JSON list of C-alpha atoms in Angstrom, two decimals:
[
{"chain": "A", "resi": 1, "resn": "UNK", "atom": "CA", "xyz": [193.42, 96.88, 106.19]},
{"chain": "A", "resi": 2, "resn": "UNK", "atom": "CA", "xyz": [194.38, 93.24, 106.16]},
{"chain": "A", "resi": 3, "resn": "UNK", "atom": "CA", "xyz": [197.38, 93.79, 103.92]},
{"chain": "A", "resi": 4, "resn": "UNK", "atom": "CA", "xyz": [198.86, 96.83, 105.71]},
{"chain": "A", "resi": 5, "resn": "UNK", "atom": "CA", "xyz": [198.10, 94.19, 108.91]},
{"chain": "A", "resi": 6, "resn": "UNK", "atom": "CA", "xyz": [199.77, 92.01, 107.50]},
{"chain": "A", "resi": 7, "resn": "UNK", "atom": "CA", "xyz": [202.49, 93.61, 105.69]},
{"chain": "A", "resi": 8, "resn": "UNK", "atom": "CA", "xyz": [203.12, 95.72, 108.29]},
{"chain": "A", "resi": 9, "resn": "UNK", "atom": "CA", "xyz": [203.53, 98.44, 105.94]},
{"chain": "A", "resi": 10, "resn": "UNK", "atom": "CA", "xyz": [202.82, 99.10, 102.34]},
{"chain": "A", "resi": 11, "resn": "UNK", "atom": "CA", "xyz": [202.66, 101.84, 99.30]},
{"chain": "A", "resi": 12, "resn": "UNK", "atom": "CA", "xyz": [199.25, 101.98, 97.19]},
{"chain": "A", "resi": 13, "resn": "UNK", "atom": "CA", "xyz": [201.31, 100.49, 94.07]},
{"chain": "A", "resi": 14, "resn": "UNK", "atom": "CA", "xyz": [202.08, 97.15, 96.80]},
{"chain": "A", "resi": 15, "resn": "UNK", "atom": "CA", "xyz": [198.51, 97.35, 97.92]},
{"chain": "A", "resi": 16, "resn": "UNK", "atom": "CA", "xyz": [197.02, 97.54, 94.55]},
{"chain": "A", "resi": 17, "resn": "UNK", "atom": "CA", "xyz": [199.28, 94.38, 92.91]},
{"chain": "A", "resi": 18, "resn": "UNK", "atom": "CA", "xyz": [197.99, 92.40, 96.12]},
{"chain": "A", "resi": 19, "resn": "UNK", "atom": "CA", "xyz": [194.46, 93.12, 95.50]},
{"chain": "A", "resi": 20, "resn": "UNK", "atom": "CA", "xyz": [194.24, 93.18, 91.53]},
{"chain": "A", "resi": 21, "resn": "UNK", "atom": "CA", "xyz": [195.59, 89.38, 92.14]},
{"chain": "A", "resi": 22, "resn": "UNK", "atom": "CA", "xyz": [192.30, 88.73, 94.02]},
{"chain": "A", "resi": 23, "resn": "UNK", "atom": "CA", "xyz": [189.69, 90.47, 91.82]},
{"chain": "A", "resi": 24, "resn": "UNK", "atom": "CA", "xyz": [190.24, 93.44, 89.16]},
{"chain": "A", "resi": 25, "resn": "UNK", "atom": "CA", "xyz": [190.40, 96.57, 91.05]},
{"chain": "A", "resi": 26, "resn": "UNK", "atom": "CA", "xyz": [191.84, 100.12, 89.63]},
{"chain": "A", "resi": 27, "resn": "UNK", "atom": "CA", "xyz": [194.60, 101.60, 90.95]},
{"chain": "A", "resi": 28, "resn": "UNK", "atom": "CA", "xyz": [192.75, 104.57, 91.70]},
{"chain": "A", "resi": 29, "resn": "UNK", "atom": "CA", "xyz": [189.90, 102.77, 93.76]},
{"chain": "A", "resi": 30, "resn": "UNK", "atom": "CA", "xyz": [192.75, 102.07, 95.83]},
{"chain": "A", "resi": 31, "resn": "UNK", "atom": "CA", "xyz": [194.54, 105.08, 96.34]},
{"chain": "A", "resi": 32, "resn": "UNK", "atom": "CA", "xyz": [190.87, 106.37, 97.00]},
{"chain": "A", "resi": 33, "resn": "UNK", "atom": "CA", "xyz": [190.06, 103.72, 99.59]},
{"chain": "A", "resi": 34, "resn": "UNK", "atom": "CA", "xyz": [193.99, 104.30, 101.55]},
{"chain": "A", "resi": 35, "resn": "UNK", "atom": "CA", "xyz": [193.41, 108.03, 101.21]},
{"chain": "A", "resi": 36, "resn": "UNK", "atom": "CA", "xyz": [190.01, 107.79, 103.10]},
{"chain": "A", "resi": 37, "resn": "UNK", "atom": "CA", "xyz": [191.65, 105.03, 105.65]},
{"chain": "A", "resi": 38, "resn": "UNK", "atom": "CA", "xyz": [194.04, 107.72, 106.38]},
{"chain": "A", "resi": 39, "resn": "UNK", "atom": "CA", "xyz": [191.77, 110.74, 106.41]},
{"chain": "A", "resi": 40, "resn": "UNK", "atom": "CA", "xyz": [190.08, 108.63, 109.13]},
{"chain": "A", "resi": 41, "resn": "UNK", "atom": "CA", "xyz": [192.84, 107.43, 111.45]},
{"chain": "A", "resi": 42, "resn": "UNK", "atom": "CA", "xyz": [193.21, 104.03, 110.42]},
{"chain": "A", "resi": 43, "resn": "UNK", "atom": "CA", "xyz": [196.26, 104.50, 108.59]},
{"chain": "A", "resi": 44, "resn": "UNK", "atom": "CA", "xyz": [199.48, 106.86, 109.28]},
{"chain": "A", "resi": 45, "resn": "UNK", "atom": "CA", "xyz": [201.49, 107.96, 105.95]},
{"chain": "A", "resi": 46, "resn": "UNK", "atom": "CA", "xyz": [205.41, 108.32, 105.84]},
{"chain": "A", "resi": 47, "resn": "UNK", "atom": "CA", "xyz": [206.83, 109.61, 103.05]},
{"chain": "A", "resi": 48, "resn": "UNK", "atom": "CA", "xyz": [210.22, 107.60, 102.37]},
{"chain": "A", "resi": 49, "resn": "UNK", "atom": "CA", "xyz": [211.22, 110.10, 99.06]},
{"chain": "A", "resi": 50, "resn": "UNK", "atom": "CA", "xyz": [210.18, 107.80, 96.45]},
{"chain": "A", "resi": 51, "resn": "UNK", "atom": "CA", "xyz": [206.57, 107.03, 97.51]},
{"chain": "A", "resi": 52, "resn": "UNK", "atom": "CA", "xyz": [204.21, 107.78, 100.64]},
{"chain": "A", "resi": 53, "resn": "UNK", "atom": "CA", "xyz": [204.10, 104.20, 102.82]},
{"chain": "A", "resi": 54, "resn": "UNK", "atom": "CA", "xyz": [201.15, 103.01, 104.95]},
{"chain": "A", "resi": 55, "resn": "UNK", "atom": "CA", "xyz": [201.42, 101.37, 108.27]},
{"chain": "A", "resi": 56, "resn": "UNK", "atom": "CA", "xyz": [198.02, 100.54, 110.42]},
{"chain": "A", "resi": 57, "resn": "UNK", "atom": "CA", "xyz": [197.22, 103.56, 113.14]},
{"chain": "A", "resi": 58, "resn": "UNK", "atom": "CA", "xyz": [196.19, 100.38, 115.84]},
{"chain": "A", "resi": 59, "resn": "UNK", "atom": "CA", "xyz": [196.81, 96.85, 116.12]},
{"chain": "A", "resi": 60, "resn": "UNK", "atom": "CA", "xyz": [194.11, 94.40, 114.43]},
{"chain": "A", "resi": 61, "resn": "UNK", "atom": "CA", "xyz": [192.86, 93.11, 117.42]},
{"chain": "A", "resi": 62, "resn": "UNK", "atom": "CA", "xyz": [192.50, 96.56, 118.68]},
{"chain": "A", "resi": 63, "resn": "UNK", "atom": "CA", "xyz": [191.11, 97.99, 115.83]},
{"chain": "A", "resi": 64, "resn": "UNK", "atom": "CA", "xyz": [188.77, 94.81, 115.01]},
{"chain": "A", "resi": 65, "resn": "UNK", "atom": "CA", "xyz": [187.15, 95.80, 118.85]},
{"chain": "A", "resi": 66, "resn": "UNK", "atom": "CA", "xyz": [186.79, 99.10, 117.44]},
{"chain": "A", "resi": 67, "resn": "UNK", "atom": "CA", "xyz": [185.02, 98.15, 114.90]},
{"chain": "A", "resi": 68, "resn": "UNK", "atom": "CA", "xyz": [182.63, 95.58, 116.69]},
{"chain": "A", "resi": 69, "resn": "UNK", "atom": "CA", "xyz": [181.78, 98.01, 119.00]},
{"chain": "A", "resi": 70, "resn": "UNK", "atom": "CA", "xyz": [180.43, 99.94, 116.93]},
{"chain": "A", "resi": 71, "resn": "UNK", "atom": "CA", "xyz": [178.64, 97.59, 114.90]},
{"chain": "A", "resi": 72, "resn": "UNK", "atom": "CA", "xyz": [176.73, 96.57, 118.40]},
{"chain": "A", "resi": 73, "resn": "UNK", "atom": "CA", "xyz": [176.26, 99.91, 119.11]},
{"chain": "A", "resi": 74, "resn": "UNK", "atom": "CA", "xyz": [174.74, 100.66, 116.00]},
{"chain": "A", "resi": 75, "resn": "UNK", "atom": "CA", "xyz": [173.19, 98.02, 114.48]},
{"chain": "A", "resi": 76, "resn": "UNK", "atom": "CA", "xyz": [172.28, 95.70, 117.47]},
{"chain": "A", "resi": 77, "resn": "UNK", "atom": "CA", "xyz": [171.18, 98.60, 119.82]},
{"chain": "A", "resi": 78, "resn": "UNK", "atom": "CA", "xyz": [174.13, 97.60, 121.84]},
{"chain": "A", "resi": 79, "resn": "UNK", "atom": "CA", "xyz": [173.08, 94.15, 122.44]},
{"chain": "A", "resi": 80, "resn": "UNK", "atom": "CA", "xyz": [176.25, 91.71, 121.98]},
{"chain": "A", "resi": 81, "resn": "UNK", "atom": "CA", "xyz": [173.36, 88.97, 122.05]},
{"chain": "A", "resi": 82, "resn": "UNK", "atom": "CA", "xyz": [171.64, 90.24, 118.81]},
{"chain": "A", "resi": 83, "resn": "UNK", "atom": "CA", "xyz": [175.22, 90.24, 117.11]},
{"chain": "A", "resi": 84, "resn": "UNK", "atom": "CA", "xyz": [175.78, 86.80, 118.08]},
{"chain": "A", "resi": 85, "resn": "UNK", "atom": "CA", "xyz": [172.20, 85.35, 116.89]},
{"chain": "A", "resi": 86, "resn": "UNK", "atom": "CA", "xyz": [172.53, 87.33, 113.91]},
{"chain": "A", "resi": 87, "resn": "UNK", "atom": "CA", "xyz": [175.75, 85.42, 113.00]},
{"chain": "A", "resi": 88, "resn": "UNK", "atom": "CA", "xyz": [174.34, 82.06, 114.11]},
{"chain": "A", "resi": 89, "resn": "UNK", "atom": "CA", "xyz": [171.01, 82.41, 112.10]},
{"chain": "A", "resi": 90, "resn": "UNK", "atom": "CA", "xyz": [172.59, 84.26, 109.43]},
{"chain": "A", "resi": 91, "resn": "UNK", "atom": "CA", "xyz": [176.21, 82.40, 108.41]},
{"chain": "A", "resi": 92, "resn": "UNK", "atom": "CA", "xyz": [176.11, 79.96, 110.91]},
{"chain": "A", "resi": 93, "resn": "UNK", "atom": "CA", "xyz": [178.71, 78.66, 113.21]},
{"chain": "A", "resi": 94, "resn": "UNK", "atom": "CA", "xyz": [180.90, 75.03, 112.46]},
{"chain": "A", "resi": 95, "resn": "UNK", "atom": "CA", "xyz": [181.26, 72.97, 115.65]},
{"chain": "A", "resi": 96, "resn": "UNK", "atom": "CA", "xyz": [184.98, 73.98, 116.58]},
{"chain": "A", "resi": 97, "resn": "UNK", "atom": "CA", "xyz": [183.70, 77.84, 115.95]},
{"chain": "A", "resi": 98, "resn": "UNK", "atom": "CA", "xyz": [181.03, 77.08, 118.73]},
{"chain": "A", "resi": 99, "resn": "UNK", "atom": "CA", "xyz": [183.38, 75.04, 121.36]},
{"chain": "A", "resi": 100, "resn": "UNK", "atom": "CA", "xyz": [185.96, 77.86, 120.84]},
{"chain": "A", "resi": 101, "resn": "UNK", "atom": "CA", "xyz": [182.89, 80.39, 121.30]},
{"chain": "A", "resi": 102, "resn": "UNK", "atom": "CA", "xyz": [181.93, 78.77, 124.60]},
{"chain": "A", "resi": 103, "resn": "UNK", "atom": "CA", "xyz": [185.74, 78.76, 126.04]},
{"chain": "A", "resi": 104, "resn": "UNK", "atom": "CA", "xyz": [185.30, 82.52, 125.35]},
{"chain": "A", "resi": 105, "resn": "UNK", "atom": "CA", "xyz": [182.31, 82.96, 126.96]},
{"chain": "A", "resi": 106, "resn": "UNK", "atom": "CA", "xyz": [183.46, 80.49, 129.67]},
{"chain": "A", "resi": 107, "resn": "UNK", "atom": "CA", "xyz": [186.55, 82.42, 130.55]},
{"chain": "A", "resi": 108, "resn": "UNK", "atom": "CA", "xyz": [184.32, 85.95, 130.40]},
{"chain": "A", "resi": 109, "resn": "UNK", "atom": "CA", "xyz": [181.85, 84.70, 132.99]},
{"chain": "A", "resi": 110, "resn": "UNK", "atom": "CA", "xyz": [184.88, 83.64, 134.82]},
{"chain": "A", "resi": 111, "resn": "UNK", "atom": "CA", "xyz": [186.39, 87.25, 135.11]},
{"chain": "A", "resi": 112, "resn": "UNK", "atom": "CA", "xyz": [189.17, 86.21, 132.93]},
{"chain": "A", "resi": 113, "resn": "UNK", "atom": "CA", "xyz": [190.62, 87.86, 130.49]}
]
């Protein structure tokens, strides 16, 4: 997702030279995982004659809420808490991540968006 997010749009022959630069990958895992990101809603396909294009269905920031959500929901019985001391315990936090953290909080507990 954060290549079509970035790209804004892209083909599975774009997305796989992207990826097979990072790590070897198949192009057929690829076209797998865009088919499935489309089957789901994350992706829209439009077909410009030569090869289908992928753009992102929502925003990242809207989609990345999406997916939090969920992961609360889930995971952490919907308790943002337990996803934040998860993260804390379990990758840990630098000291800018945990100022900026507390300006977010800061700002919620404020009312503010």
């Amino acid at each position: 997702m954060n290549i079509v997010w970035d790209r804004g749009e892209v083909t599975v022959g774009e997305a796989w030279k992207i990826l097979s630069e990072r790590r070897p990958v198949a192009r057929n895992t690829v076209q797998t995982m865009i088919t499935r990101l489309a089957e789901k809603g994350w992706l829209r396909a439009r077909d410009d004659g030569q090869a289908a294009r992928y753009s992102a269905a929502q925003p990242r920031g809207r989609a990345m809420g999406s997916m939090v959500s969920r992961i609360v929901e889930t995971a952490f019985r919907g308790s943002a808490e337990g996803l934040v001391m998860a993260l804390v315990e379990g990758r840990g936090v630098s000291k800018e991540e945990a100022d900026r953290i507390r300006a977010i909080l800061k700002k919620a507990e404020e009312g503010r968006p």
